[in-house]
Structure formats: structure tokens, C-alpha cells
Coordinates of C-alpha atoms in Angstrom, one line a residue:
X1 CA 11.2 -0.1 -26.5
X2 CA 8.4 -1.0 -24.1
X3 CA 9.2 -4.7 -24.4
X4 CA 12.9 -4.0 -23.7
X5 CA 12.1 -2.0 -20.6
X6 CA 9.7 -4.7 -19.3
X7 CA 12.5 -7.2 -19.7
X8 CA 14.6 -5.5 -17.1
X9 CA 11.9 -4.2 -14.7
X10 CA 9.7 -6.4 -12.5
X11 CA 6.1 -6.6 -13.8
X12 CA 4.6 -5.1 -10.6
X13 CA 7.0 -2.1 -10.7
X14 CA 6.5 -1.6 -14.5
X15 CA 2.7 -1.5 -13.9
X16 CA 3.2 1.5 -11.6
X17 CA 5.7 3.3 -13.8
X18 CA 4.0 2.8 -17.2
X19 CA 1.0 5.1 -16.7
X20 CA 3.3 8.1 -16.0
X21 CA 5.1 7.5 -19.3
X22 CA 1.8 7.5 -21.1
X23 CA 0.6 10.6 -19.2
X24 CA 3.8 12.5 -20.2
X25 CA 3.3 11.5 -23.8
X26 CA -0.4 12.5 -23.8
X27 CA 0.4 15.9 -22.2
X28 CA 3.3 16.6 -24.6
X29 CA 1.5 15.5 -27.8
X30 CA -1.6 17.5 -26.9
X31 CA 0.5 20.6 -26.5
X32 CA 2.4 20.0 -29.7
X33 CA -0.8 19.3 -31.7
X34 CA -2.8 22.1 -30.1
X35 CA -5.2 19.9 -28.2
X36 CA -6.9 18.7 -31.4
X37 CA -10.1 17.4 -29.6
X38 CA -10.6 20.6 -27.6
X39 CA -13.7 21.9 -29.5
X40 CA -15.3 18.5 -30.0
X41 CA -17.8 16.7 -27.8
X42 CA -16.7 13.2 -27.1
X43 CA -19.0 10.3 -26.1
X44 CA -16.9 7.7 -24.2
X45 CA -18.2 4.2 -24.1
X46 CA -16.7 1.7 -21.7
X47 CA -17.6 -1.7 -20.2
X48 CA -16.5 -5.3 -20.4
X49 CA -18.8 -6.3 -23.2
X50 CA -20.9 -4.4 -25.8
X51 CA -18.6 -1.4 -26.2
X52 CA -18.1 -1.8 -30.0
X53 CA -21.8 -2.5 -30.8
X54 CA -23.0 0.4 -28.7
X55 CA -20.4 2.7 -30.3
X56 CA -21.6 1.7 -33.8
X57 CA -25.3 2.2 -32.8
X58 CA -24.6 5.7 -31.3
X59 CA -22.4 6.7 -34.3
X60 CA -25.0 5.5 -36.9
X61 CA -27.9 7.2 -35.0
X62 CA -26.0 10.5 -34.9
X63 CA -24.9 10.2 -38.5
X64 CA -28.5 9.5 -39.7
X65 CA -29.7 12.5 -37.6
X66 CA -27.4 14.7 -39.6
X67 CA -24.5 15.2 -37.2
X68 CA -20.9 15.4 -38.5
X69 CA -19.7 12.5 -36.2
X70 CA -16.5 10.6 -35.9
X71 CA -16.0 7.0 -34.7
X72 CA -13.0 5.3 -33.0
X73 CA -13.7 1.7 -32.1
X74 CA -12.2 -1.8 -31.9
X75 CA -13.6 -2.7 -35.4
X76 CA -13.2 0.6 -37.3
X77 CA -12.7 4.4 -37.2
X78 CA -13.6 7.2 -39.5
X79 CA -15.9 10.1 -40.1
X80 CA -19.6 10.0 -41.1
X81 CA -20.1 7.2 -43.7
X82 CA -16.4 6.9 -44.4
X83 CA -15.4 4.2 -41.9
X84 CA -12.1 2.3 -42.2
X85 CA -11.3 -1.1 -40.6
X86 CA -9.1 -1.1 -37.5
X87 CA -6.2 -3.4 -38.1
X88 CA -4.7 -3.6 -34.6
X89 CA -5.8 -5.5 -31.5
X90 CA -5.9 -2.3 -29.4
X91 CA -9.4 -0.9 -28.7
X92 CA -8.3 2.6 -27.6
X93 CA -5.4 3.7 -29.9
X94 CA -2.0 4.8 -28.7
X95 CA -1.6 8.5 -28.0
X96 CA 0.2 9.3 -31.3
X97 CA -2.6 7.6 -33.3
X98 CA -5.3 9.2 -31.1
X99 CA -3.8 12.6 -31.9
X100 CA -3.5 11.9 -35.6
X101 CA -7.2 10.8 -35.8
X102 CA -8.4 13.8 -33.8
X103 CA -6.5 16.1 -36.0
X104 CA -8.1 14.5 -39.1
X105 CA -11.5 14.9 -37.5
X106 CA -10.8 18.5 -36.6
X107 CA -9.8 19.2 -40.2
X108 CA -13.2 18.0 -41.3
X109 CA -15.1 20.0 -38.6
X110 CA -16.4 17.0 -36.7
X111 CA -18.8 18.0 -33.9
X112 CA -19.1 14.7 -32.0
X113 CA -16.8 11.8 -31.6
X114 CA -17.8 8.3 -30.4
X115 CA -14.8 6.8 -28.7
X116 CA -14.5 3.3 -27.3
X117 CA -12.5 3.7 -24.1
X118 CA -10.8 0.8 -22.4
X119 CA -9.7 0.3 -18.8
X120 CA -6.1 0.1 -20.0
X121 CA -6.4 3.5 -21.8
X122 CA -7.9 5.1 -18.7
X123 CA -5.5 3.5 -16.2
X124 CA -2.5 4.5 -18.4
X125 CA -3.8 8.1 -18.9
X126 CA -3.7 7.6 -22.7
X127 CA -6.9 9.6 -23.0
X128 CA -5.7 12.6 -21.0
X129 CA -7.0 15.7 -22.6
X130 CA -9.9 14.1 -24.3
X131 CA -13.0 16.2 -23.6
X132 CA -15.6 13.6 -22.6
X133 CA -19.1 15.1 -22.6
X134 CA -21.1 11.9 -22.1
X135 CA -19.9 8.7 -20.5
X136 CA -21.6 5.3 -21.2
X137 CA -21.3 2.1 -19.1
X138 CA -22.4 -1.1 -20.9
X139 CA -21.6 -3.5 -18.0
X140 CA -18.6 -4.6 -16.0
X141 CA -17.6 -8.2 -15.2
X142 CA -14.3 -10.0 -14.4
X143 CA -11.8 -9.3 -17.2
X144 CA -8.3 -8.0 -17.7
X145 CA -7.4 -8.9 -14.1
X146 CA -4.0 -10.0 -15.3
X147 CA -3.3 -6.3 -15.9
X148 CA -5.3 -4.6 -13.2
X149 CA -4.6 -7.2 -10.5
X150 CA -8.0 -7.1 -8.8
X151 CA -11.6 -6.5 -9.8
X152 CA -11.7 -3.4 -7.6
X153 CA -8.8 -1.8 -9.6
X154 CA -10.5 -2.7 -12.8
X155 CA -13.7 -1.0 -11.7
X156 CA -11.7 2.0 -10.5
X157 CA -10.0 2.3 -13.9
X158 CA -13.4 2.3 -15.7
X159 CA -14.8 4.8 -13.2
X160 CA -12.1 7.3 -14.3
X161 CA -14.1 7.9 -17.5
X162 CA -17.0 9.2 -15.4
X163 CA -14.9 11.5 -13.2
X164 CA -13.2 12.8 -16.3
X165 CA -16.7 13.5 -17.8
X166 CA -17.9 15.2 -14.6
X167 CA -14.8 17.5 -14.6
X168 CA -15.3 18.7 -18.2
X169 CA -17.1 22.0 -17.5
X170 CA -17.7 22.5 -21.3
X171 CA -19.4 19.2 -21.7
X172 CA -22.8 17.7 -20.9
X173 CA -21.3 16.1 -17.7
X174 CA -23.6 13.2 -17.7
X175 CA -23.4 9.4 -17.6
X176 CA -25.6 6.8 -19.3
X177 CA -25.3 3.8 -17.0
X178 CA -26.6 0.2 -17.0
X179 CA -28.9 0.1 -13.9
X180 CA -29.0 -3.7 -14.0
X181 CA -25.2 -3.9 -13.5
X182 CA -24.3 -4.6 -9.8
X183 CA -21.7 -1.8 -9.9
X184 CA -24.0 0.9 -11.3
X185 CA -24.1 3.1 -8.2
X186 CA -20.3 3.3 -8.2
X187 CA -20.4 4.9 -11.6
X188 CA -23.4 7.1 -10.9
X189 CA -21.6 8.5 -7.8
X190 CA -18.6 9.3 -9.9
X191 CA -20.4 11.4 -12.5
X192 CA -23.3 12.7 -10.3
X193 CA -25.7 13.4 -13.2
X194 CA -26.9 10.2 -14.8
X195 CA -29.6 8.4 -16.9
X196 CA -29.9 4.9 -15.6
X197 CA -31.2 2.3 -18.2
X198 CA -32.2 -1.3 -18.0
X199 CA -34.9 -3.9 -18.2
X200 CA -35.7 -3.6 -14.5
X201 CA -36.6 -0.4 -12.6
X202 CA -34.7 2.4 -14.2
X203 CA -35.0 5.9 -15.6
X204 CA -35.0 4.5 -19.1
X205 CA -36.7 1.1 -19.1
X206 CA -37.1 -1.5 -21.9
X207 CA -40.5 -3.3 -21.9
X208 CA -42.3 -5.7 -24.2
X209 CA -39.0 -7.2 -25.3
X210 CA -39.2 -9.4 -28.4
X211 CA -36.2 -11.5 -29.5
X212 CA -35.9 -13.1 -33.0
X213 CA -32.9 -14.9 -34.6
X214 CA -32.2 -11.7 -36.6
X215 CA -33.2 -8.8 -34.4
X216 CA -34.5 -7.4 -31.1
X217 CA -37.4 -5.0 -30.6
X218 CA -38.9 -3.4 -27.5
X219 CA -40.6 -0.3 -26.1
X220 CA -38.4 2.1 -24.2
X221 CA -40.0 4.4 -21.7
X222 CA -38.6 7.5 -20.0
X223 CA -40.5 10.2 -18.1
X224 CA -43.7 9.4 -20.2
X225 CA -41.9 9.4 -23.5
X226 CA -42.1 6.1 -25.5
X227 CA -39.7 4.8 -28.1
X228 CA -40.5 1.9 -30.3
X229 CA -37.1 0.4 -31.0
X230 CA -36.1 -2.2 -33.5
X231 CA -32.4 -3.2 -33.6
X232 CA -31.2 -5.4 -36.5
X233 CA -28.7 -7.1 -34.2
X234 CA -29.9 -10.3 -32.5
X235 CA -29.3 -11.3 -28.8
X236 CA -30.7 -10.1 -25.5
X237 CA -27.5 -8.2 -24.9
X238 CA -28.3 -5.9 -27.8
X239 CA -31.4 -4.8 -25.9
X240 CA -28.9 -3.2 -23.5
X241 CA -26.6 -1.9 -26.2
X242 CA -29.3 -0.2 -28.2
X243 CA -31.0 1.1 -25.0
X244 CA -27.7 2.8 -24.1
X245 CA -27.8 4.5 -27.5
X246 CA -31.4 5.6 -26.8
X247 CA -30.1 7.2 -23.6
X248 CA -27.4 9.1 -25.5
X249 CA -29.9 10.3 -28.1
X250 CA -32.3 11.5 -25.4
X251 CA -29.5 13.5 -23.6
X252 CA -28.5 15.1 -26.9
X253 CA -32.1 16.1 -27.7
X254 CA -32.8 13.9 -30.7
X255 CA -36.4 13.3 -31.5
X256 CA -38.0 9.9 -30.9
X257 CA -38.1 9.4 -34.7
X258 CA -34.4 10.2 -35.1
X259 CA -33.6 7.8 -32.3
X260 CA -35.8 5.0 -33.6
X261 CA -34.7 5.4 -37.3
X262 CA -31.0 5.8 -36.4
X263 CA -30.9 2.5 -34.4
X264 CA -32.8 0.6 -37.0
X265 CA -30.4 1.9 -39.7
X266 CA -27.5 -0.2 -38.4
X267 CA -27.5 -3.5 -40.3
X268 CA -24.6 -5.3 -38.7
X269 CA -21.2 -4.9 -36.9
X270 CA -18.4 -7.0 -38.2
X271 CA -17.6 -10.0 -36.0
X272 CA -20.6 -9.4 -33.8
X273 CA -23.2 -12.2 -34.4
X274 CA -22.1 -12.3 -38.0
X275 CA -23.9 -15.0 -39.9
X276 CA -21.9 -16.7 -42.7
X277 CA -24.2 -18.0 -45.5
X278 CA -22.8 -20.0 -48.3
X279 CA -26.0 -21.9 -49.0
X280 CA -25.5 -24.5 -46.3
X281 CA -28.4 -26.1 -44.4
X282 CA -27.0 -25.1 -41.0
X283 CA -26.0 -21.9 -39.3
X284 CA -22.5 -20.5 -38.9
X285 CA -22.0 -17.5 -36.6
X286 CA -18.8 -15.5 -35.9
X287 CA -18.8 -13.6 -32.7
X288 CA -16.1 -11.8 -30.6
X289 CA -17.4 -13.2 -27.3
X290 CA -14.4 -14.0 -25.2
X291 CA -15.4 -13.6 -21.5
X292 CA -17.5 -15.9 -19.3
X293 CA -20.3 -13.3 -19.1
X294 CA -20.5 -12.9 -22.9
X295 CA -20.4 -16.7 -23.3
X296 CA -23.3 -17.3 -20.9
X297 CA -25.5 -14.6 -22.4
X298 CA -24.8 -15.8 -25.9
X299 CA -25.4 -19.5 -25.1
X300 CA -28.7 -18.7 -23.3
X301 CA -29.9 -16.7 -26.3
X302 CA -28.8 -19.2 -28.9
X303 CA -29.5 -22.6 -27.4
X304 CA -33.4 -22.4 -27.5
X305 CA -33.3 -21.5 -31.2
X306 CA -31.0 -24.4 -32.3
X307 CA -32.9 -27.1 -34.1
X308 CA -30.0 -29.6 -34.3
X309 CA -26.7 -29.6 -32.3
X310 CA -24.9 -26.6 -31.0
X311 CA -21.2 -26.8 -31.9
X312 CA -18.8 -24.2 -30.4
X313 CA -15.2 -23.4 -31.2
X314 CA -13.0 -21.1 -29.2
X315 CA -9.6 -20.6 -27.4
X316 CA -8.3 -18.1 -24.8
X317 CA -5.8 -15.2 -24.8
X318 CA -2.2 -16.1 -23.8
X319 CA -1.0 -14.0 -20.9
X320 CA -4.6 -13.1 -20.1
X321 CA -6.8 -14.0 -17.2
X322 CA -6.2 -17.6 -16.5
X323 CA -9.1 -18.0 -14.1
X324 CA -11.6 -17.5 -16.8
X325 CA -10.4 -20.3 -19.0
X326 CA -11.9 -23.3 -17.1
X327 CA -15.1 -21.2 -16.6
X328 CA -15.4 -20.7 -20.4
X329 CA -14.8 -24.4 -20.9
X330 CA -17.5 -25.3 -18.3
X331 CA -20.0 -22.9 -19.9
X332 CA -19.4 -24.3 -23.4
X333 CA -19.5 -27.8 -22.0
X334 CA -22.8 -27.1 -20.3
X335 CA -24.6 -25.5 -23.2
X336 CA -23.0 -26.9 -26.3
X337 CA -23.3 -30.4 -27.8
X338 CA -19.8 -30.3 -29.1
X339 CA -16.8 -28.2 -28.1
X340 CA -13.7 -27.6 -30.2
X341 CA -10.8 -26.0 -28.3
X342 CA -8.2 -24.3 -30.4
X343 CA -5.7 -21.3 -30.5
X344 CA -6.8 -17.7 -30.1
X345 CA -3.8 -15.5 -29.4
X346 CA -1.3 -17.6 -27.6
X347 CA 1.3 -14.9 -27.5
X348 CA 4.3 -16.3 -25.7
X349 CA 2.4 -18.7 -23.4
X350 CA 2.5 -22.4 -24.0
X351 CA -0.6 -23.1 -26.1
X352 CA -1.0 -26.6 -24.7
X353 CA -1.3 -25.1 -21.2
X354 CA -4.1 -22.7 -22.3
X355 CA -6.1 -25.5 -24.0
X356 CA -5.7 -27.8 -21.0
X357 CA -7.2 -25.2 -18.7
X358 CA -10.2 -24.8 -21.0
X359 CA -10.6 -28.6 -21.3
X360 CA -10.6 -29.0 -17.6
X361 CA -13.8 -26.9 -17.4
X362 CA -15.4 -28.7 -20.4
X363 CA -14.7 -32.1 -18.8
X364 CA -16.1 -30.8 -15.5
X365 CA -19.4 -30.1 -17.4
X366 CA -19.5 -33.7 -18.7
X367 CA -17.8 -33.4 -22.0
X368 CA -15.7 -36.5 -23.1
X369 CA -12.4 -36.0 -25.0
X370 CA -12.5 -37.2 -28.6
X371 CA -16.3 -37.8 -28.3
X372 CA -17.9 -34.4 -27.8
X373 CA -14.7 -32.3 -27.0
X374 CA -11.8 -32.0 -29.3
X375 CA -8.5 -30.1 -29.1
X376 CA -7.1 -28.9 -32.4
X377 CA -4.0 -26.7 -32.3
X378 CA -4.3 -24.9 -35.7
X379 CA -7.4 -22.6 -35.7
X380 CA -7.9 -22.8 -39.5
X381 CA -7.9 -26.6 -39.3
X382 CA -10.2 -26.5 -36.3
X383 CA -12.7 -24.3 -38.3
X384 CA -12.6 -26.8 -41.1
X385 CA -13.1 -29.7 -38.7
X386 CA -16.1 -28.2 -36.9
X387 CA -17.8 -27.1 -40.1
X388 CA -17.1 -30.5 -41.6
X389 CA -19.0 -32.2 -38.8
X390 CA -22.1 -29.9 -38.9
X391 CA -25.4 -31.4 -40.0
X392 CA -28.8 -29.9 -41.1
X393 CA -30.3 -27.7 -38.4
X394 CA -27.0 -27.4 -36.4
X395 CA -25.5 -24.1 -35.3
X396 CA -21.8 -23.5 -35.3
X397 CA -20.4 -20.7 -33.2
X398 CA -16.8 -19.5 -33.9
X399 CA -15.9 -17.4 -30.8
X400 CA -13.1 -15.1 -29.6
X401 CA -11.6 -13.5 -32.8
X402 CA -14.6 -11.8 -34.4
X403 CA -13.4 -8.9 -36.5
X404 CA -9.7 -9.1 -35.6
X405 CA -7.3 -9.1 -38.6
X406 CA -4.3 -10.7 -36.9
X407 CA -3.5 -13.6 -34.5
X408 CA -0.5 -13.5 -32.3
X409 CA 1.8 -16.3 -31.2
X410 CA 5.4 -16.6 -30.0
X411 CA 6.7 -15.7 -33.4
X412 CA 4.7 -12.5 -33.7
X413 CA 1.5 -11.3 -35.4
X414 CA 0.1 -13.1 -38.5
X415 CA -2.8 -12.1 -40.8
X416 CA -6.1 -13.6 -39.8
X417 CA -9.7 -13.4 -41.1
X418 CA -12.2 -15.5 -39.2
X419 CA -15.1 -14.7 -41.5
X420 CA -12.9 -15.5 -44.5
X421 CA -11.7 -18.8 -43.0
X422 CA -15.3 -19.8 -42.3
X423 CA -16.4 -19.0 -45.9
X424 CA -13.4 -21.0 -47.2
X425 CA -14.3 -24.0 -45.0
X426 CA -17.9 -23.9 -46.2
X427 CA -16.9 -23.7 -49.8
X428 CA -14.4 -26.5 -49.3
X429 CA -17.1 -28.7 -47.7
X430 CA -19.4 -28.0 -50.6
X431 CA -16.8 -29.3 -53.1
X432 CA -16.6 -32.6 -51.2

């Protein structure tokens, strides 16, 4: 129905009308279902990058501390240790699905819910009626501008989570905000009461940071209290993700031991820096990175540790922000020794056009077509190609799809398993 309506209404007008439809739906379904989340406390996590990992860290920390806690994220949803994979592309579920899951959690007496909350869900009022007690901001960079129109509107949509939290008189009414983000004060002003975290001057500051290929560790300090944190997820960005979890734990009154042990207990998040090991003498990593900011942070962390060549495969979303494509290409071309450009989710856009935009950036960074930059339409074929070219000591990064179980083109959605494709390619290589 939504697609049919969009066909006959101009995009700009539809963008103004759509939120009211979702708001009516949210109000009606909350009334019909008796406001299923009313007696729960909800931790909303938003940001451009890091939402899923932060949600998993917070959920695991609370679960280990003995809370009856639910999780709704990009990757999975569930209660306690019973976490089910999320099969759709959508981070924040539709209103009917949200109601159904909150009802299931209410039936099991869930106390706290960790809910990834996107700018789309906020702007469309899909989370109306959700009683946010704590709002978390991971970071905010240019993304989803094809929907929001401007960066300012994107920020305003994210900010709604913090005003909604402030207005929940039955909640904690507090924000956990990345102080190192340039827009931090905008979010602090929205919620009023906030814990600012970061690696620079902040209420909750990470010091003595140590990065390894498999983990991060640091000391977190707040008002004289020290936390010795070890997070089993590699990458400097996971200092921030885990530090946000420390902030949540502090606000909720967890002990230092509960915070430390809870964060250390999370072994991995599917499609987030997932290492694929089939006995090969080079590294293969699957990650969901799909924005210029996430590319740059990932490449800066990975590059110094690569013994051989860094080989990178990715595409870009059809109908998404076009401006980021050449930037992604340029970043990959700058840091990687080899770039393979392929499909991601072309949707109804011409895939050749998407790849050409990415290639433009890679060429600008000095990559030569058919020498150290290749364009391969089929993603499965592209994965076999890049893995087939890898040599001892190399690192292969497969970016953009991560955990997602489908890929979308003009003919619709099709099953997809990035990790499975990588394993198959490695096994196929070994046979030859």
C-alpha cells in the first residue's frame, strides 16, 4: 500500500504526510494493545554508527547482572539469553511488530528493554508511546540524507529521542552522550540531565587505552570511580561503544564489578568485525561498515596491523545518499591496496551508476582499473574473486552487508548470508 501511495504522490509531499500515518497507527495500536511498554523502562540507543554493538553490550551487561531484559536491534531481538535473529533490513521495527514484541516481553515480566532507535523511526513517530528512560547517543555523521533532506533535519530527528526521554516523568530522564561528537551539546540541551562520555575531557573518560587485533581495554574514570574495562570486540570505535554501556550501568546503579564483567561477557556481534577462519593464512573480516565515517575509523584501525596487503570489497545502497559513494571509494582507495566494487542493495537504481560513482572516488585516490581496482557485478562472485587473490598475511574486508539476511534489487529481496558466502569461498579456494 505504501509503495502504491508513493507512486501517485510527489516524494516531497509524501515525506510530509507519511509521519502522520505512522503516528495515527502508533496511537491506535497502543490503545488497542493497552500500551504494552507502559510499565517497562526503555533504553533508547541512537546514532549513525555503533548502535547495534552498544545495544548488545548494554543488554549483555544487564543480563549478566541479573535483570530481566529485552533487546530489539538490527541484528536480533529477544529476552534474556533467548535472542532470535532479525531477518528484515529495518532497525526499528514497524509499529505492529513493535507492539507484538512489547506484548511478548510484558508477558514475561521484562523490566528493561534495550531498543535501537533510528532517525526514521523517530521522524515517523513509530516509537510514539515508548517510555524511554535513558537515551544514548553513539555519534552522528552524514547519513540518510536522501530521506531527511538535510543534515540539520537528520540531527533534529535523532534529538527527538532525548526530548521524549526528558518528557517521561516516570523514567530516569537522562542522556548518555558522546562528548567527542561535534553535536553533543545539541543532545545535552534536549535532555537536560546527561552523562557525557569520551576519550577527551568528559564526565566519564577513557584513559590508558590499549588496542589489540581481538579486543580493546582501558580505564574509565567518573567522579573518582574507576572501571577497568576489557571489551572482546576490536576497533577504537568499540572504546566508545563500551564506554556508553559503562555510562548506562552507572546511571542504573550497577557495581563496578557488574559493569566490568558484563561488558567482558559479550564475545561477538554478528557482522560486526566478524573474523572468518577456515584455516587460511590470511584474515577475512565481515563488517557492516557502510558510511564514510565508519570506513575511515575501520581503515585507520586495521591498516597498521596488516602484514601483507589490505583488500577491500563493498558497494553502496541504491536510492541512498549518493554523495557518500565517491567518498567511500576515495577512502578505500587511500587505505586499501586493492578495491573490489560490487553490489550491495541496488534496489531499483541502475547498479552500473552506483559502482561508477564509487569508482570515481577510488580513481581519484590513485587506484587503476583492472590493476588494483575491480568492478564485479555479482557479490558472491566478487567475494570469490577477492578471496581467491589473497595471499599470506593479507587482510580481506567484506563491508556493507554484515549480518543482513537479504539483498535487494529491482526484482525484490533475495536470501543472503555474507558470512556463509565467505566461508564457501574459502572452502572452494582450499579445494583448488
